[in-house]
Amino acid sequence: QVQLVESGGGLVQAGGSLRLSCAASGLTFSVFSMAWFRQAPGKEREFVAGDTWSGSSTHYADSVNGRFTISRDNAQNTVYLQMNSLKPEDTAVYLCAATFVKPGTRSSTYDYWGQGTQVTVSS
């Protein structure tokens, strides 16, 4: 059974940093591309950052480019999202997702999802 478990969310002041983790089990992590999405109350789920299974390529939403960094540790079956210079508009539930096919920015591309971790940025 595939499981993705996010952690690391919390309350932080604007300008602060957080690092999210997503631990995967039940799949061959090294051949899956991973991504982070977020969903704020009353809004659609949106792509934040993604990588390729080889880790050779990453891509970001314009709203977080230059502030957020996605990385992975295949030995630990974990993907991370380092978030710096956080803004109140980054407040959302952050979810990690995995896909065996070519990754992209559409949530329908992804086969497996975690439950999410709440990030709240105060002004």
C-alpha positions as a printed NumPy array, in Angstrom:
array([[  0.   ,   0.   ,   0.   ],
       [  1.423,   3.35 ,  -1.072],
       [  1.641,   6.002,   1.617],
       [  2.853,   9.583,   1.433],
       [  3.126,  11.332,   4.795],
       [  3.863,  15.041,   5.001],
       [  5.325,  16.819,   8.01 ],
       [  6.972,  20.099,   8.92 ],
       [  4.078,  22.502,   8.598],
       [  3.252,  25.106,  11.199],
       [  2.777,  28.764,  11.986],
       [  5.493,  31.181,  10.906],
       [  5.789,  34.938,  10.542],
       [  6.092,  36.565,   7.148],
       [  9.683,  36.439,   5.961],
       [ 10.362,  33.221,   7.833],
       [ 11.215,  29.735,   6.611],
       [  9.888,  26.21 ,   6.893],
       [ 11.02 ,  22.876,   5.503],
       [  8.363,  20.354,   4.62 ],
       [  9.076,  16.641,   4.325],
       [  7.158,  13.899,   2.581],
       [  8.055,  10.328,   3.462],
       [  7.023,   7.713,   0.922],
       [  6.474,   4.002,   1.419],
       [  5.03 ,   1.16 ,  -0.62 ],
       [  6.558,   2.288,  -3.895],
       [  9.917,   2.321,  -5.627],
       [ 10.583,   5.93 ,  -4.764],
       [ 13.572,   6.372,  -7.051],
       [ 11.481,   5.86 , -10.206],
       [  8.662,   8.216,  -9.235],
       [  8.597,  11.915,  -9.959],
       [  7.391,  13.967,  -7.031],
       [  5.605,  17.268,  -6.598],
       [  4.187,  19.614,  -4.025],
       [  0.77 ,  21.193,  -4.407],
       [ -1.133,  23.492,  -2.099],
       [ -4.747,  24.305,  -1.453],
       [ -6.062,  27.32 ,   0.399],
       [ -9.631,  27.537,   1.736],
       [-12.089,  28.22 ,  -1.071],
       [ -9.416,  27.912,  -3.751],
       [ -8.44 ,  25.239,  -6.219],
       [ -5.443,  23.016,  -5.653],
       [ -2.395,  24.523,  -7.315],
       [  0.99 ,  23.237,  -8.351],
       [  3.925,  24.544,  -6.306],
       [  7.043,  22.576,  -7.269],
       [  8.007,  19.308,  -8.916],
       [ 10.966,  17.209,  -9.915],
       [ 11.739,  14.283, -12.176],
       [ 12.468,  10.8  , -10.89 ],
       [ 16.164,  11.249, -11.671],
       [ 16.275,  14.518,  -9.773],
       [ 17.888,  16.111, -12.818],
       [ 15.129,  18.63 , -13.398],
       [ 12.928,  20.748, -11.184],
       [ 10.187,  23.246, -11.95 ],
       [  8.289,  25.796,  -9.917],
       [  5.179,  27.903,  -9.975],
       [  5.98 ,  31.521, -10.775],
       [  4.629,  32.572,  -7.387],
       [  7.289,  30.593,  -5.495],
       [ 10.206,  30.557,  -7.936],
       [ 13.328,  31.799,  -6.212],
       [ 11.862,  31.287,  -2.731],
       [ 11.057,  27.558,  -2.618],
       [ 13.318,  24.599,  -3.392],
       [ 12.284,  20.988,  -3.958],
       [ 14.81 ,  18.237,  -3.3  ],
       [ 14.83 ,  14.52 ,  -2.654],
       [ 16.776,  11.87 ,  -0.773],
       [ 16.236,   8.524,  -2.477],
       [ 18.001,   6.663,   0.324],
       [ 15.399,   8.012,   2.755],
       [ 12.456,   7.813,   0.317],
       [ 11.755,  11.444,   1.146],
       [ 11.076,  14.602,  -0.8  ],
       [ 11.499,  18.037,   0.759],
       [ 10.22 ,  21.531,   0.152],
       [ 12.379,  24.302,   1.564],
       [ 10.297,  27.45 ,   1.804],
       [ 12.011,  30.781,   2.403],
       [ 10.769,  34.369,   2.495],
       [  7.286,  33.151,   3.26 ],
       [  4.331,  35.42 ,   2.591],
       [  0.789,  35.398,   4.011],
       [ -0.473,  34.296,   0.597],
       [  1.548,  31.085,   0.981],
       [ -0.893,  30.002,   3.688],
       [ -2.437,  26.689,   2.614],
       [ -2.48 ,  22.955,   3.129],
       [  0.566,  21.567,   1.351],
       [  0.319,  18.112,  -0.204],
       [  2.922,  15.932,  -1.828],
       [  2.147,  13.76 ,  -4.816],
       [  3.85 ,  11.046,  -6.852],
       [  3.618,  10.012, -10.478],
       [  5.147,   7.216, -12.527],
       [  4.501,   8.986, -15.805],
       [  5.902,  12.231, -17.178],
       [  5.445,  14.849, -14.46 ],
       [  3.599,  18.101, -14.925],
       [  1.677,  20.823, -13.198],
       [ -1.783,  19.266, -13.408],
       [ -3.   ,  17.405, -10.34 ],
       [ -4.595,  14.756, -12.578],
       [ -1.081,  13.671, -13.596],
       [ -0.343,  12.349, -10.133],
       [ -1.304,   8.898,  -8.914],
       [ -0.68 ,   9.091,  -5.187],
       [ -1.297,  11.83 ,  -2.651],
       [ -0.545,  12.547,   0.957],
       [ -3.027,  13.974,   3.449],
       [ -1.299,  17.339,   3.644],
       [  0.301,  19.565,   6.244],
       [ -0.949,  23.028,   7.205],
       [  1.275,  26.052,   6.656],
       [  0.108,  29.347,   8.105],
       [  2.032,  32.561,   7.514],
       [  1.121,  35.518,   9.694],
       [  1.635,  39.104,   8.604]])
